[in-house]
Short mmCIF file of C-alpha atoms in Angstrom, two decimals:
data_model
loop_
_atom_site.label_atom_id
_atom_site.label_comp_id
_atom_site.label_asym_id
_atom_site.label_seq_id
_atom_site.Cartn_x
_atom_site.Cartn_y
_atom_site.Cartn_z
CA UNK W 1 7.47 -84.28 40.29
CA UNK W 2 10.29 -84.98 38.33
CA UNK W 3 11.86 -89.34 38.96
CA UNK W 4 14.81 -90.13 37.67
CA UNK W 5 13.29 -93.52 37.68
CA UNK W 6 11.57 -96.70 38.49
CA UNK W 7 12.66 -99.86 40.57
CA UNK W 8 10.79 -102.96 40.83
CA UNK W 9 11.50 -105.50 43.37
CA UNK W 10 10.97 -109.44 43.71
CA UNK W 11 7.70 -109.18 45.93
CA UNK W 12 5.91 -106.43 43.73
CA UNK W 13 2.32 -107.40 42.60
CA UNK W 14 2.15 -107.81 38.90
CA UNK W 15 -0.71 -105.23 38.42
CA UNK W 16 0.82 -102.71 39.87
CA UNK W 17 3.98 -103.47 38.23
CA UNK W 18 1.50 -103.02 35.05
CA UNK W 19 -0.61 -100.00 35.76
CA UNK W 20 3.10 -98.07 36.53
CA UNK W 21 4.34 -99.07 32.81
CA UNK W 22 1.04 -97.96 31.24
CA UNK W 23 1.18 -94.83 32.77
CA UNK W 24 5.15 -93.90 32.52
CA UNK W 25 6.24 -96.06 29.60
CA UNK W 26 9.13 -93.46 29.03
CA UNK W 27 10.26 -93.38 32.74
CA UNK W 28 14.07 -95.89 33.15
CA UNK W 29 14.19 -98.90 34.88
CA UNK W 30 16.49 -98.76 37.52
CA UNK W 31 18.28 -102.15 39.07
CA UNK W 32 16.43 -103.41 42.20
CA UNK W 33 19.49 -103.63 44.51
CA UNK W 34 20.65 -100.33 43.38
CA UNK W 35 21.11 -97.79 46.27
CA UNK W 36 18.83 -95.06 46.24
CA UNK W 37 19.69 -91.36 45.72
CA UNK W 38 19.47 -89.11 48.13
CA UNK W 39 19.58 -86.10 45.41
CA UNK W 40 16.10 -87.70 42.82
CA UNK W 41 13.07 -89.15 42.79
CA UNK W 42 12.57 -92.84 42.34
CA UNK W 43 8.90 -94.53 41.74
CA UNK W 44 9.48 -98.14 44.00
CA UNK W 45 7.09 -100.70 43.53
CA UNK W 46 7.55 -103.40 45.78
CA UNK W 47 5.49 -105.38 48.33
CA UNK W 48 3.66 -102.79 50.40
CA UNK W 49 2.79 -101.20 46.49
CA UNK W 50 3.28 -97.97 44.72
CA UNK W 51 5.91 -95.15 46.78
CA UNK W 52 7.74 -92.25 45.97
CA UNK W 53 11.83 -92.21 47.73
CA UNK W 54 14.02 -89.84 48.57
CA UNK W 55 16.84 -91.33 50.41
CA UNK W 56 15.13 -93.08 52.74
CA UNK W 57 12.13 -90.88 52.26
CA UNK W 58 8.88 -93.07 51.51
CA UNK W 59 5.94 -90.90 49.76
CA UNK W 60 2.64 -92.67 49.76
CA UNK W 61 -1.04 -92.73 50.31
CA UNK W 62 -2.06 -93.84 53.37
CA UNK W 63 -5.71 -94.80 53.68
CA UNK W 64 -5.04 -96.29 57.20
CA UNK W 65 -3.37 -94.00 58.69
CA UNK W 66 -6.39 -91.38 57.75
CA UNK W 67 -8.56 -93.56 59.52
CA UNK W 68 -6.70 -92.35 62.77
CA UNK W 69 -7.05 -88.62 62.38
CA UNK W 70 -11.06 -88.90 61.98
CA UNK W 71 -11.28 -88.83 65.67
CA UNK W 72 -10.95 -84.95 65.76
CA UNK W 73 -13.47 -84.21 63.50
CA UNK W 74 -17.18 -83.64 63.56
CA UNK W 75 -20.04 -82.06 60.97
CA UNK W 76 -19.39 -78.96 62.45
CA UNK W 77 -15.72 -78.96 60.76
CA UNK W 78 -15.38 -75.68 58.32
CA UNK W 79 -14.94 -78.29 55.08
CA UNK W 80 -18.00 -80.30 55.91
CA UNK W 81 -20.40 -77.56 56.50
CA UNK W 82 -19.44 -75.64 53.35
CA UNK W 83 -19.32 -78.90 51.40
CA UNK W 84 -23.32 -79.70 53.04
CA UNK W 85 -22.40 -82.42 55.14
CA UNK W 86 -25.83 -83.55 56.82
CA UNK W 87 -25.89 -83.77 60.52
CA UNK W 88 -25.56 -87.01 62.18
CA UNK W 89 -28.86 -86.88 63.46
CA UNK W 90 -30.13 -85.45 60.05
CA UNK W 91 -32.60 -88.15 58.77
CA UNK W 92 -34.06 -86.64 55.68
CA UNK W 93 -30.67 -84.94 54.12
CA UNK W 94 -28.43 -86.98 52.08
CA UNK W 95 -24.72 -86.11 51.57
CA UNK W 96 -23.60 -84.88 48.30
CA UNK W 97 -21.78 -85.87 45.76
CA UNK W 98 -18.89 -84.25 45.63
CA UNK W 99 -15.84 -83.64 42.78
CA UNK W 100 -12.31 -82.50 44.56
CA UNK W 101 -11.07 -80.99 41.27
CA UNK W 102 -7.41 -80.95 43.13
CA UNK W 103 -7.01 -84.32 45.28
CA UNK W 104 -3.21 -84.47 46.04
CA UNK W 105 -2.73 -86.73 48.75
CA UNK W 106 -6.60 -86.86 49.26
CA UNK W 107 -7.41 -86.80 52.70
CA UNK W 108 -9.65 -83.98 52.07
CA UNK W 109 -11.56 -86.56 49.83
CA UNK W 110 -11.40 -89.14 52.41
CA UNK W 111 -12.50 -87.28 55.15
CA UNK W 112 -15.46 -86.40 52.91
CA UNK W 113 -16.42 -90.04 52.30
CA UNK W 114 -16.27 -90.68 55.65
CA UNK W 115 -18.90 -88.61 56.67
CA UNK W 116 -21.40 -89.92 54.08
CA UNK W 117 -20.35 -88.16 50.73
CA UNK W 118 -19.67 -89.71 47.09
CA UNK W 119 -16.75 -88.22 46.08
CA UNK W 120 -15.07 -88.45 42.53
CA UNK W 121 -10.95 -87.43 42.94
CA UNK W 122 -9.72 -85.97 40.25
CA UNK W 123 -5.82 -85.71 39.71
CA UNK W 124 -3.72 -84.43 37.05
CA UNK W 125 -0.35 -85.72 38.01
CA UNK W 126 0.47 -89.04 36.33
CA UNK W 127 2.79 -90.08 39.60
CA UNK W 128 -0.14 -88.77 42.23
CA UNK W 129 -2.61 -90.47 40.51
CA UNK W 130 -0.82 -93.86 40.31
CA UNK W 131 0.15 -92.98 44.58
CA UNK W 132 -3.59 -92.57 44.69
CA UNK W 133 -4.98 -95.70 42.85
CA UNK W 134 -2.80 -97.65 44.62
CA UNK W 135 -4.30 -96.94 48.21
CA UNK W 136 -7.70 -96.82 46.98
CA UNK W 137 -7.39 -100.47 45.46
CA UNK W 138 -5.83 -102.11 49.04
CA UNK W 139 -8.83 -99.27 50.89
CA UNK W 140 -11.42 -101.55 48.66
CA UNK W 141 -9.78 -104.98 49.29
CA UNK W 142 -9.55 -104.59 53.22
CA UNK W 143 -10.08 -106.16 56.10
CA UNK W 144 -11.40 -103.36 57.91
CA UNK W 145 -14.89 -102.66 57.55
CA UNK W 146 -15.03 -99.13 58.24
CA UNK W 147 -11.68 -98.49 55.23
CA UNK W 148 -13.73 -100.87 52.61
CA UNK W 149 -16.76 -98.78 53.28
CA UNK W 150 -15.04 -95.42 53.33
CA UNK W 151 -13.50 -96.74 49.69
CA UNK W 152 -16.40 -97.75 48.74
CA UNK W 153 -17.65 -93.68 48.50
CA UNK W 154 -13.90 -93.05 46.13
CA UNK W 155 -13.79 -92.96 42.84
CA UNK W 156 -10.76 -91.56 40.92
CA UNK W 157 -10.30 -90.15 37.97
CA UNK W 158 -6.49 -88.89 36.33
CA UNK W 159 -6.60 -85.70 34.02
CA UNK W 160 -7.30 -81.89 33.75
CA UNK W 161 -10.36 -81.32 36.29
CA UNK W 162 -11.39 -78.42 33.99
CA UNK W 163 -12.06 -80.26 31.28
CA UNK W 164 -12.92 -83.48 32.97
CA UNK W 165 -15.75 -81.57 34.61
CA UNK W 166 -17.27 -80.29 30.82
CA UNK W 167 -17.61 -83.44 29.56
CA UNK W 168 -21.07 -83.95 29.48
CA UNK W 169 -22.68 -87.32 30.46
CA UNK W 170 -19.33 -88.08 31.97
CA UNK W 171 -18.85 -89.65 35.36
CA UNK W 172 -18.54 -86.11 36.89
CA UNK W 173 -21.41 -84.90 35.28
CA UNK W 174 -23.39 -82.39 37.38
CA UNK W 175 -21.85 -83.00 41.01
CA UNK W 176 -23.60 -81.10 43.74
CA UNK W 177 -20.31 -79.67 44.60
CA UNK W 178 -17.01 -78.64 43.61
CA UNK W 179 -14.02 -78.58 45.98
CA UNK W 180 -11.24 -76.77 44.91
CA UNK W 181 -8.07 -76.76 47.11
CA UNK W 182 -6.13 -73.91 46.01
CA UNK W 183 -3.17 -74.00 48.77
CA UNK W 184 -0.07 -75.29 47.77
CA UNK W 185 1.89 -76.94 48.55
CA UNK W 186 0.38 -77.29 52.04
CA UNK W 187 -3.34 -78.60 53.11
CA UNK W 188 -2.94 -77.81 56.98
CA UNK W 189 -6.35 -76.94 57.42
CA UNK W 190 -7.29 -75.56 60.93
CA UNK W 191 -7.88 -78.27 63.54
CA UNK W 192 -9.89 -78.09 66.83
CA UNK W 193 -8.62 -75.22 69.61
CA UNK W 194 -6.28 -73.53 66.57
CA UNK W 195 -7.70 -69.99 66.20
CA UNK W 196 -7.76 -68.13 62.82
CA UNK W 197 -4.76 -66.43 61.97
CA UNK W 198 -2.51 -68.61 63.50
CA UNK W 199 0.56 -69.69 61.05
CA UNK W 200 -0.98 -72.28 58.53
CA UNK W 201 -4.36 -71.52 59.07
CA UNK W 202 -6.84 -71.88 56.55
CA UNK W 203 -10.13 -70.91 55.72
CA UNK W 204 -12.87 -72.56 53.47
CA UNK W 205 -15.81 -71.16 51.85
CA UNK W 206 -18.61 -71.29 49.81
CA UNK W 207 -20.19 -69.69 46.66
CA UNK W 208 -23.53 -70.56 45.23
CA UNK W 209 -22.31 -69.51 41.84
CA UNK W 210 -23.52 -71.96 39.53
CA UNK W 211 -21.12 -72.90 36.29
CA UNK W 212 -21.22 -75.03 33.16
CA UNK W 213 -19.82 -77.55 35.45
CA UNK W 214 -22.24 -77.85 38.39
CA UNK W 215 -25.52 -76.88 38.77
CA UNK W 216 -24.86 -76.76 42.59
CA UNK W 217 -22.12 -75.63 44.74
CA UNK W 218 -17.96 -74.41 44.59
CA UNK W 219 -16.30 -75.01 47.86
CA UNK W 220 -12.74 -73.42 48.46
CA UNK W 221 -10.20 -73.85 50.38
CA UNK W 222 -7.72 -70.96 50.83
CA UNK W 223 -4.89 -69.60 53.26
CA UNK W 224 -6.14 -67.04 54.93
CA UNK W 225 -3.74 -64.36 53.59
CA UNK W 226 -4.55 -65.51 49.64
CA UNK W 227 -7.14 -63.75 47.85
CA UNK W 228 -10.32 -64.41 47.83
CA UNK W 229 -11.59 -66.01 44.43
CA UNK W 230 -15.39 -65.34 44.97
CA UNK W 231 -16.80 -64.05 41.39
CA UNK W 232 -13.62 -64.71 39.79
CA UNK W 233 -14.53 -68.70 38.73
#
């Protein structure tokens, strides 16, 4: 995502103010009062925290508004049973832990913590990963019980996935699983009463492959029109 800059404003908290100059020292400060294009990117920190605009486009992570969409799904969602999600009544099976080697916007992530699962984010993008800190820092410092504890599970981590995942003894050391989102642009998964093959469907699955990376499992998710990448990770 290219910016063609940053603007702080009056009510923006200090440490985010911070964590955006230690992660784009090169990127130009831009006046707070100036108008913003309609044609770039511009990073805004202000008082509701870290956004990407476009116009009067506002990119963010929204932790709350996840919390909303969680009514429509169950264990028995495609992600959650390849990931290994227990069943609720399940009382001997723990969840996994679980590395999403690609976490974009992370909902895929959240959803995962919400049912139970440790999950380590892992994004390369400078700019996502600040998006993503951001929302996971107000998710931990809550008022609502159910976001802190769903926080709680998150843990993120900024580089290359590849070679964050071969460092041995790090903090993704040996996950049980490895999600690996390999649609893009788009994460429309398939939601309850949408049948396969309908436009933006998508399909995930599971190999039992194990790699230098995991001693467990490599969950995909794919369009259903992509090919599939079983024996070829």
């Amino acid at each position: 995502m290219a910016l063609a800059g940053v603007r702080f404003t009056a009510g923006a908290a200090q440490k985010a103010v911070d964590a955006v100059r230690r992660a784009l020292p090169q990127l130009a400060v831009l006046p707070p009062d100036q108008k913003l294009p309609t044609d770039a990117y511009v990073l805004t920190v202000d008082e509701k925290g870290i956004s990407v605009n476009l116009g009067k486009q506002r990119l963010l992570v929204d932790f709350p508004s996840y919390l909303q969409r969680l009514r429509s799904f169950s264990p028995k969602d495609p992600l959650l049973r390849a990931v290994g999600v227990p069943e609720r009544n399940s009382s001997s099976a723990a969840a996994p832990f679980v590395v999403d080697a690609t976490a974009g916007f992370a909902f895929d992530s959240f959803l995962l913590a919400a049912f139970g699962c440790r999950v380590a984010m892992v994004e390369v993008q400078p700019v996502m990963a600040l998006l993503l800190q951001d929302a996971l820092e107000k998710a931990q410092s809550s008022e609502h019980e159910q976001l802190r504890s769903i926080a709680s599970r998150l843990s993120l981590h900024q580089g290359d996935s590849g070679v964050l995942l071969l460092q041995d003894g790090g903090a993704l050391s040996k996950p049980d699983v490895v999600y690996i989102d390999t649609f893009f642009p788009h994460k429309h998964r398939l939601r309850p009463g949408q049948k396969k093959g309908e436009e933006g469907a998508q399909l995930v699955y599971v190999t039992e492959k194990r790699t230098a990376a995991t001693s467990g499992r490599m969950a995909f998710l794919r369009a259903l029109h992509e090919a599939d990448l079983r024996g070829k990770l």
